[in-house]
PDB file of N, CA and C in Angstrom:
ATOM      1  N   UNK A   1     -19.178-154.401 -85.199  1.00 82.00           N
ATOM      2  CA  UNK A   1     -19.720-154.379 -83.864  1.00 82.00           C
ATOM      3  C   UNK A   1     -20.969-153.499 -83.815  1.00 82.00           C
ATOM      4  N   UNK A   2     -20.892-152.330 -84.385  1.00 86.00           N
ATOM      5  CA  UNK A   2     -22.041-151.420 -84.384  1.00 86.00           C
ATOM      6  C   UNK A   2     -23.224-152.026 -85.143  1.00 86.00           C
ATOM      7  N   UNK A   3     -22.935-152.716 -86.243  1.00 91.00           N
ATOM      8  CA  UNK A   3     -24.006-153.344 -87.021  1.00 91.00           C
ATOM      9  C   UNK A   3     -24.686-154.455 -86.217  1.00 91.00           C
ATOM     10  N   UNK A   4     -23.897-155.231 -85.493  1.00 90.00           N
ATOM     11  CA  UNK A   4     -24.458-156.310 -84.675  1.00 90.00           C
ATOM     12  C   UNK A   4     -25.315-155.739 -83.543  1.00 90.00           C
ATOM     13  N   UNK A   5     -24.819-154.693 -82.887  1.00 90.00           N
ATOM     14  CA  UNK A   5     -25.616-154.055 -81.822  1.00 90.00           C
ATOM     15  C   UNK A   5     -26.907-153.468 -82.390  1.00 90.00           C
ATOM     16  N   UNK A   6     -26.813-152.865 -83.571  1.00 93.00           N
ATOM     17  CA  UNK A   6     -28.000-152.319 -84.217  1.00 93.00           C
ATOM     18  C   UNK A   6     -29.014-153.401 -84.552  1.00 93.00           C
ATOM     19  N   UNK A   7     -28.523-154.552 -84.977  1.00 94.00           N
ATOM     20  CA  UNK A   7     -29.414-155.666 -85.294  1.00 94.00           C
ATOM     21  C   UNK A   7     -30.120-156.179 -84.046  1.00 94.00           C
ATOM     22  N   UNK A   8     -29.402-156.253 -82.941  1.00 93.00           N
ATOM     23  CA  UNK A   8     -30.023-156.687 -81.685  1.00 93.00           C
ATOM     24  C   UNK A   8     -31.060-155.660 -81.234  1.00 93.00           C
ATOM     25  N   UNK A   9     -30.747-154.373 -81.380  1.00 93.00           N
ATOM     26  CA  UNK A   9     -31.711-153.319 -81.046  1.00 93.00           C
ATOM     27  C   UNK A   9     -32.981-153.463 -81.889  1.00 93.00           C
ATOM     28  N   UNK A  10     -32.800-153.718 -83.194  1.00 94.00           N
ATOM     29  CA  UNK A  10     -33.949-153.879 -84.094  1.00 94.00           C
ATOM     30  C   UNK A  10     -34.761-155.114 -83.709  1.00 94.00           C
ATOM     31  N   UNK A  11     -34.087-156.199 -83.373  1.00 93.00           N
ATOM     32  CA  UNK A  11     -34.766-157.417 -82.941  1.00 93.00           C
ATOM     33  C   UNK A  11     -35.561-157.155 -81.666  1.00 93.00           C
ATOM     34  N   UNK A  12     -34.956-156.427 -80.737  1.00 93.00           N
ATOM     35  CA  UNK A  12     -35.641-156.118 -79.482  1.00 93.00           C
ATOM     36  C   UNK A  12     -36.901-155.287 -79.734  1.00 93.00           C
ATOM     37  N   UNK A  13     -36.815-154.298 -80.622  1.00 93.00           N
ATOM     38  CA  UNK A  13     -37.987-153.478 -80.948  1.00 93.00           C
ATOM     39  C   UNK A  13     -39.079-154.325 -81.607  1.00 93.00           C
ATOM     40  N   UNK A  14     -38.687-155.202 -82.522  1.00 93.00           N
ATOM     41  CA  UNK A  14     -39.665-156.053 -83.202  1.00 93.00           C
ATOM     42  C   UNK A  14     -40.332-157.021 -82.220  1.00 93.00           C
ATOM     43  N   UNK A  15     -39.547-157.575 -81.322  1.00 91.00           N
ATOM     44  CA  UNK A  15     -40.086-158.525 -80.354  1.00 91.00           C
ATOM     45  C   UNK A  15     -40.921-157.835 -79.282  1.00 91.00           C
ATOM     46  N   UNK A  16     -40.655-156.565 -79.021  1.00 89.00           N
ATOM     47  CA  UNK A  16     -41.441-155.819 -78.034  1.00 89.00           C
ATOM     48  C   UNK A  16     -42.905-155.764 -78.461  1.00 89.00           C
ATOM     49  N   UNK A  17     -43.146-155.624 -79.758  1.00 89.00           N
ATOM     50  CA  UNK A  17     -44.530-155.612 -80.246  1.00 89.00           C
ATOM     51  C   UNK A  17     -45.194-156.967 -80.004  1.00 89.00           C
ATOM     52  N   UNK A  18     -44.445-158.033 -80.218  1.00 87.00           N
ATOM     53  CA  UNK A  18     -44.989-159.382 -80.019  1.00 87.00           C
ATOM     54  C   UNK A  18     -45.247-159.633 -78.536  1.00 87.00           C
ATOM     55  N   UNK A  19     -44.269-159.339 -77.695  1.00 85.00           N
ATOM     56  CA  UNK A  19     -44.440-159.598 -76.262  1.00 85.00           C
ATOM     57  C   UNK A  19     -45.507-158.682 -75.666  1.00 85.00           C
ATOM     58  N   UNK A  20     -45.651-157.479 -76.217  1.00 84.00           N
ATOM     59  CA  UNK A  20     -46.718-156.589 -75.761  1.00 84.00           C
ATOM     60  C   UNK A  20     -48.095-157.154 -76.066  1.00 84.00           C
ATOM     61  N   UNK A  21     -48.211-157.817 -77.199  1.00 85.00           N
ATOM     62  CA  UNK A  21     -49.491-158.412 -77.600  1.00 85.00           C
ATOM     63  C   UNK A  21     -49.855-159.603 -76.711  1.00 85.00           C
ATOM     64  N   UNK A  22     -48.866-160.429 -76.383  1.00 84.00           N
ATOM     65  CA  UNK A  22     -49.129-161.641 -75.610  1.00 84.00           C
ATOM     66  C   UNK A  22     -48.973-161.444 -74.107  1.00 84.00           C
ATOM     67  N   UNK A  23     -48.632-160.245 -73.693  1.00 81.00           N
ATOM     68  CA  UNK A  23     -48.480-159.868 -72.283  1.00 81.00           C
ATOM     69  C   UNK A  23     -47.369-160.667 -71.618  1.00 81.00           C
ATOM     70  N   UNK A  24     -47.498-160.884 -70.323  1.00 83.00           N
ATOM     71  CA  UNK A  24     -46.433-161.500 -69.534  1.00 83.00           C
ATOM     72  C   UNK A  24     -46.648-163.011 -69.428  1.00 83.00           C
ATOM     73  N   UNK A  25     -46.230-163.734 -70.465  1.00 87.00           N
ATOM     74  CA  UNK A  25     -46.320-165.196 -70.451  1.00 87.00           C
ATOM     75  C   UNK A  25     -44.912-165.763 -70.302  1.00 87.00           C
ATOM     76  N   UNK A  26     -44.843-167.030 -70.062  1.00 89.00           N
ATOM     77  CA  UNK A  26     -43.545-167.704 -69.944  1.00 89.00           C
ATOM     78  C   UNK A  26     -42.740-167.504 -71.225  1.00 89.00           C
ATOM     79  N   UNK A  27     -43.401-167.653 -72.357  1.00 88.00           N
ATOM     80  CA  UNK A  27     -42.700-167.539 -73.638  1.00 88.00           C
ATOM     81  C   UNK A  27     -42.243-166.114 -73.927  1.00 88.00           C
ATOM     82  N   UNK A  28     -43.051-165.123 -73.565  1.00 88.00           N
ATOM     83  CA  UNK A  28     -42.621-163.743 -73.806  1.00 88.00           C
ATOM     84  C   UNK A  28     -41.469-163.362 -72.887  1.00 88.00           C
ATOM     85  N   UNK A  29     -41.485-163.869 -71.642  1.00 88.00           N
ATOM     86  CA  UNK A  29     -40.349-163.617 -70.740  1.00 88.00           C
ATOM     87  C   UNK A  29     -39.091-164.291 -71.278  1.00 88.00           C
ATOM     88  N   UNK A  30     -39.243-165.485 -71.800  1.00 91.00           N
ATOM     89  CA  UNK A  30     -38.084-166.198 -72.354  1.00 91.00           C
ATOM     90  C   UNK A  30     -37.504-165.432 -73.543  1.00 91.00           C
ATOM     91  N   UNK A  31     -38.368-164.881 -74.375  1.00 91.00           N
ATOM     92  CA  UNK A  31     -37.906-164.112 -75.524  1.00 91.00           C
ATOM     93  C   UNK A  31     -37.096-162.899 -75.067  1.00 91.00           C
ATOM     94  N   UNK A  32     -37.562-162.197 -74.033  1.00 90.00           N
ATOM     95  CA  UNK A  32     -36.816-161.047 -73.512  1.00 90.00           C
ATOM     96  C   UNK A  32     -35.465-161.476 -72.944  1.00 90.00           C
ATOM     97  N   UNK A  33     -35.438-162.609 -72.248  1.00 91.00           N
ATOM     98  CA  UNK A  33     -34.177-163.113 -71.692  1.00 91.00           C
ATOM     99  C   UNK A  33     -33.231-163.511 -72.825  1.00 91.00           C
ATOM    100  N   UNK A  34     -33.753-164.122 -73.868  1.00 94.00           N
ATOM    101  CA  UNK A  34     -32.910-164.516 -75.009  1.00 94.00           C
ATOM    102  C   UNK A  34     -32.265-163.298 -75.667  1.00 94.00           C
ATOM    103  N   UNK A  35     -33.021-162.220 -75.811  1.00 93.00           N
ATOM    104  CA  UNK A  35     -32.461-161.005 -76.406  1.00 93.00           C
ATOM    105  C   UNK A  35     -31.377-160.428 -75.498  1.00 93.00           C
ATOM    106  N   UNK A  36     -31.638-160.433 -74.197  1.00 92.00           N
ATOM    107  CA  UNK A  36     -30.628-159.943 -73.248  1.00 92.00           C
ATOM    108  C   UNK A  36     -29.359-160.789 -73.330  1.00 92.00           C
ATOM    109  N   UNK A  37     -29.526-162.075 -73.521  1.00 94.00           N
ATOM    110  CA  UNK A  37     -28.355-162.954 -73.639  1.00 94.00           C
ATOM    111  C   UNK A  37     -27.597-162.699 -74.936  1.00 94.00           C
ATOM    112  N   UNK A  38     -28.301-162.372 -75.998  1.00 94.00           N
ATOM    113  CA  UNK A  38     -27.613-161.996 -77.236  1.00 94.00           C
ATOM    114  C   UNK A  38     -26.708-160.794 -76.987  1.00 94.00           C
ATOM    115  N   UNK A  39     -27.243-159.804 -76.285  1.00 92.00           N
ATOM    116  CA  UNK A  39     -26.432-158.630 -75.951  1.00 92.00           C
ATOM    117  C   UNK A  39     -25.211-159.029 -75.128  1.00 92.00           C
ATOM    118  N   UNK A  40     -25.443-159.890 -74.141  1.00 91.00           N
ATOM    119  CA  UNK A  40     -24.352-160.342 -73.273  1.00 91.00           C
ATOM    120  C   UNK A  40     -23.306-161.114 -74.077  1.00 91.00           C
ATOM    121  N   UNK A  41     -23.740-162.002 -74.943  1.00 91.00           N
ATOM    122  CA  UNK A  41     -22.800-162.786 -75.750  1.00 91.00           C
ATOM    123  C   UNK A  41     -21.976-161.895 -76.673  1.00 91.00           C
ATOM    124  N   UNK A  42     -22.606-160.919 -77.271  1.00 91.00           N
ATOM    125  CA  UNK A  42     -21.881-159.997 -78.138  1.00 91.00           C
ATOM    126  C   UNK A  42     -20.833-159.224 -77.336  1.00 91.00           C
ATOM    127  N   UNK A  43     -21.211-158.810 -76.153  1.00 87.00           N
ATOM    128  CA  UNK A  43     -20.273-158.098 -75.286  1.00 87.00           C
ATOM    129  C   UNK A  43     -19.103-159.001 -74.897  1.00 87.00           C
ATOM    130  N   UNK A  44     -19.387-160.257 -74.606  1.00 87.00           N
ATOM    131  CA  UNK A  44     -18.320-161.195 -74.244  1.00 87.00           C
ATOM    132  C   UNK A  44     -17.353-161.413 -75.402  1.00 87.00           C
ATOM    133  N   UNK A  45     -17.876-161.440 -76.612  1.00 87.00           N
ATOM    134  CA  UNK A  45     -17.034-161.647 -77.786  1.00 87.00           C
ATOM    135  C   UNK A  45     -15.997-160.532 -77.914  1.00 87.00           C
ATOM    136  N   UNK A  46     -16.388-159.318 -77.608  1.00 83.00           N
ATOM    137  CA  UNK A  46     -15.451-158.196 -77.743  1.00 83.00           C
ATOM    138  C   UNK A  46     -14.637-157.944 -76.479  1.00 83.00           C
ATOM    139  N   UNK A  47     -14.933-158.671 -75.405  1.00 79.00           N
ATOM    140  CA  UNK A  47     -14.112-158.590 -74.203  1.00 79.00           C
ATOM    141  C   UNK A  47     -14.475-157.507 -73.211  1.00 79.00           C
ATOM    142  N   UNK A  48     -15.659-156.945 -73.288  1.00 65.00           N
ATOM    143  CA  UNK A  48     -16.112-155.946 -72.326  1.00 65.00           C
ATOM    144  C   UNK A  48     -16.986-156.658 -71.305  1.00 65.00           C
ATOM    145  N   UNK A  49     -16.818-156.378 -70.011  1.00 63.00           N
ATOM    146  CA  UNK A  49     -17.650-157.056 -69.011  1.00 63.00           C
ATOM    147  C   UNK A  49     -19.141-156.821 -69.285  1.00 63.00           C
ATOM    148  N   UNK A  50     -19.944-157.889 -69.237  1.00 57.00           N
ATOM    149  CA  UNK A  50     -21.374-157.737 -69.515  1.00 57.00           C
ATOM    150  C   UNK A  50     -22.116-157.121 -68.333  1.00 57.00           C
ATOM    151  N   UNK A  51     -23.246-156.496 -68.651  1.00 64.00           N
ATOM    152  CA  UNK A  51     -24.104-156.012 -67.575  1.00 64.00           C
ATOM    153  C   UNK A  51     -24.940-157.195 -67.093  1.00 64.00           C
ATOM    154  N   UNK A  52     -25.420-157.172 -65.850  1.00 69.00           N
ATOM    155  CA  UNK A  52     -26.206-158.300 -65.326  1.00 69.00           C
ATOM    156  C   UNK A  52     -27.479-158.511 -66.144  1.00 69.00           C
ATOM    157  N   UNK A  53     -27.821-159.771 -66.342  1.00 67.00           N
ATOM    158  CA  UNK A  53     -29.036-160.131 -67.060  1.00 67.00           C
ATOM    159  C   UNK A  53     -29.987-160.771 -66.069  1.00 67.00           C
ATOM    160  N   UNK A  54     -31.202-160.245 -66.004  1.00 70.00           N
ATOM    161  CA  UNK A  54     -32.206-160.833 -65.124  1.00 70.00           C
ATOM    162  C   UNK A  54     -32.756-162.082 -65.794  1.00 70.00           C
ATOM    163  N   UNK A  55     -32.583-163.233 -65.161  1.00 70.00           N
ATOM    164  CA  UNK A  55     -33.056-164.501 -65.695  1.00 70.00           C
ATOM    165  C   UNK A  55     -34.160-165.018 -64.784  1.00 70.00           C
ATOM    166  N   UNK A  56     -35.431-164.899 -65.185  1.00 68.00           N
ATOM    167  CA  UNK A  56     -36.520-165.316 -64.312  1.00 68.00           C
ATOM    168  C   UNK A  56     -36.566-166.823 -64.083  1.00 68.00           C
ATOM    169  N   UNK A  57     -35.843-167.593 -64.876  1.00 67.00           N
ATOM    170  CA  UNK A  57     -35.862-169.043 -64.729  1.00 67.00           C
ATOM    171  C   UNK A  57     -34.822-169.547 -63.741  1.00 67.00           C
ATOM    172  N   UNK A  58     -33.761-168.792 -63.486  1.00 66.00           N
ATOM    173  CA  UNK A  58     -32.668-169.247 -62.638  1.00 66.00           C
ATOM    174  C   UNK A  58     -33.142-169.706 -61.262  1.00 66.00           C
ATOM    175  N   UNK A  59     -33.944-168.906 -60.589  1.00 64.00           N
ATOM    176  CA  UNK A  59     -34.395-169.244 -59.240  1.00 64.00           C
ATOM    177  C   UNK A  59     -35.195-170.544 -59.233  1.00 64.00           C
ATOM    178  N   UNK A  60     -36.060-170.752 -60.229  1.00 62.00           N
ATOM    179  CA  UNK A  60     -36.863-171.974 -60.246  1.00 62.00           C
ATOM    180  C   UNK A  60     -35.999-173.198 -60.517  1.00 62.00           C
ATOM    181  N   UNK A  61     -34.963-173.063 -61.347  1.00 56.00           N
ATOM    182  CA  UNK A  61     -34.070-174.196 -61.592  1.00 56.00           C
ATOM    183  C   UNK A  61     -33.255-174.529 -60.350  1.00 56.00           C
ATOM    184  N   UNK A  62     -32.764-173.511 -59.667  1.00 57.00           N
ATOM    185  CA  UNK A  62     -31.989-173.748 -58.458  1.00 57.00           C
ATOM    186  C   UNK A  62     -32.863-174.349 -57.364  1.00 57.00           C
ATOM    187  N   UNK A  63     -34.095-173.877 -57.245  1.00 59.00           N
ATOM    188  CA  UNK A  63     -35.004-174.418 -56.232  1.00 59.00           C
ATOM    189  C   UNK A  63     -35.329-175.873 -56.532  1.00 59.00           C
ATOM    190  N   UNK A  64     -35.481-176.221 -57.805  1.00 56.00           N
ATOM    191  CA  UNK A  64     -35.807-177.595 -58.181  1.00 56.00           C
ATOM    192  C   UNK A  64     -34.685-178.559 -57.803  1.00 56.00           C
ATOM    193  N   UNK A  65     -33.463-178.102 -57.807  1.00 54.00           N
ATOM    194  CA  UNK A  65     -32.339-178.968 -57.461  1.00 54.00           C
ATOM    195  C   UNK A  65     -32.355-179.358 -55.995  1.00 54.00           C
ATOM    196  N   UNK A  66     -32.991-178.536 -55.181  1.00 55.00           N
ATOM    197  CA  UNK A  66     -33.053-178.811 -53.742  1.00 55.00           C
ATOM    198  C   UNK A  66     -34.426-179.294 -53.315  1.00 55.00           C
ATOM    199  N   UNK A  67     -35.174-179.783 -54.255  1.00 54.00           N
ATOM    200  CA  UNK A  67     -36.503-180.313 -53.978  1.00 54.00           C
ATOM    201  C   UNK A  67     -36.389-181.520 -53.052  1.00 54.00           C
ATOM    202  N   UNK A  68     -37.415-181.766 -52.244  1.00 50.00           N
ATOM    203  CA  UNK A  68     -37.409-182.910 -51.331  1.00 50.00           C
ATOM    204  C   UNK A  68     -37.230-184.227 -52.080  1.00 50.00           C
ATOM    205  N   UNK A  69     -37.803-184.322 -53.267  1.00 54.00           N
ATOM    206  CA  UNK A  69     -37.653-185.542 -54.051  1.00 54.00           C
ATOM    207  C   UNK A  69     -36.195-185.826 -54.378  1.00 54.00           C
ATOM    208  N   UNK A  70     -35.426-184.799 -54.647  1.00 50.00           N
ATOM    209  CA  UNK A  70     -34.002-184.968 -54.941  1.00 50.00           C
ATOM    210  C   UNK A  70     -33.268-185.457 -53.700  1.00 50.00           C
ATOM    211  N   UNK A  71     -33.576-184.848 -52.559  1.00 50.00           N
ATOM    212  CA  UNK A  71     -32.920-185.249 -51.314  1.00 50.00           C
ATOM    213  C   UNK A  71     -33.241-186.693 -50.967  1.00 50.00           C
ATOM    214  N   UNK A  72     -34.495-187.099 -51.141  1.00 51.00           N
ATOM    215  CA  UNK A  72     -34.881-188.473 -50.830  1.00 51.00           C
ATOM    216  C   UNK A  72     -34.186-189.450 -51.768  1.00 51.00           C
ATOM    217  N   UNK A  73     -34.041-189.090 -53.028  1.00 50.00           N
ATOM    218  CA  UNK A  73     -33.371-189.970 -53.984  1.00 50.00           C
ATOM    219  C   UNK A  73     -31.923-190.202 -53.577  1.00 50.00           C
ATOM    220  N   UNK A  74     -31.289-189.208 -53.008  1.00 51.00           N
ATOM    221  CA  UNK A  74     -29.904-189.347 -52.589  1.00 51.00           C
ATOM    222  C   UNK A  74     -29.778-190.243 -51.351  1.00 51.00           C
ATOM    223  N   UNK A  75     -30.867-190.355 -50.575  1.00 51.00           N
ATOM    224  CA  UNK A  75     -30.842-191.183 -49.368  1.00 51.00           C
ATOM    225  C   UNK A  75     -31.441-192.564 -49.606  1.00 51.00           C
ATOM    226  N   UNK A  76     -31.761-192.910 -50.835  1.00 50.00           N
ATOM    227  CA  UNK A  76     -32.399-194.182 -51.111  1.00 50.00           C
ATOM    228  C   UNK A  76     -31.447-195.347 -50.857  1.00 50.00           C
ATOM    229  N   UNK A  77     -32.008-196.555 -50.601  1.00 51.00           N
ATOM    230  CA  UNK A  77     -31.156-197.726 -50.349  1.00 51.00           C
ATOM    231  C   UNK A  77     -30.184-197.972 -51.503  1.00 51.00           C
ATOM    232  N   UNK A  78     -28.997-198.371 -51.180  1.00 52.00           N
ATOM    233  CA  UNK A  78     -28.000-198.662 -52.182  1.00 52.00           C
ATOM    234  C   UNK A  78     -27.109-197.463 -52.513  1.00 52.00           C
ATOM    235  N   UNK A  79     -27.445-196.317 -52.004  1.00 50.00           N
ATOM    236  CA  UNK A  79     -26.635-195.116 -52.237  1.00 50.00           C
ATOM    237  C   UNK A  79     -25.977-194.727 -50.937  1.00 50.00           C
ATOM    238  N   UNK A  80     -24.752-194.273 -51.042  1.00 51.00           N
ATOM    239  CA  UNK A  80     -24.026-193.784 -49.867  1.00 51.00           C
ATOM    240  C   UNK A  80     -24.086-192.272 -49.869  1.00 51.00           C
ATOM    241  N   UNK A  81     -24.462-191.717 -48.763  1.00 51.00           N
ATOM    242  CA  UNK A  81     -24.476-190.269 -48.616  1.00 51.00           C
ATOM    243  C   UNK A  81     -23.269-189.903 -47.786  1.00 51.00           C
ATOM    244  N   UNK A  82     -22.414-189.083 -48.300  1.00 51.00           N
ATOM    245  CA  UNK A  82     -21.194-188.730 -47.579  1.00 51.00           C
ATOM    246  C   UNK A  82     -21.336-187.455 -46.821  1.00 51.00           C
TER     247      UNK A  82
END
């Protein structure tokens, strides 16, 4: 467990140099979220409740599901809206 946590720490330090170079891009944010998820997954494996992970993509995915285009598709002819 300690070795795995140490490896994630080392990965985070190595990636910090990369994300620092490329600043705040979609890909650098995704890399930070992926590292946070590695920490969360490792914690889940050992059965300790994970700390919250900030996912910058969650809000945009949830908003896309309620887009007007989605609502109109559900009301299109041939579909029953209950």
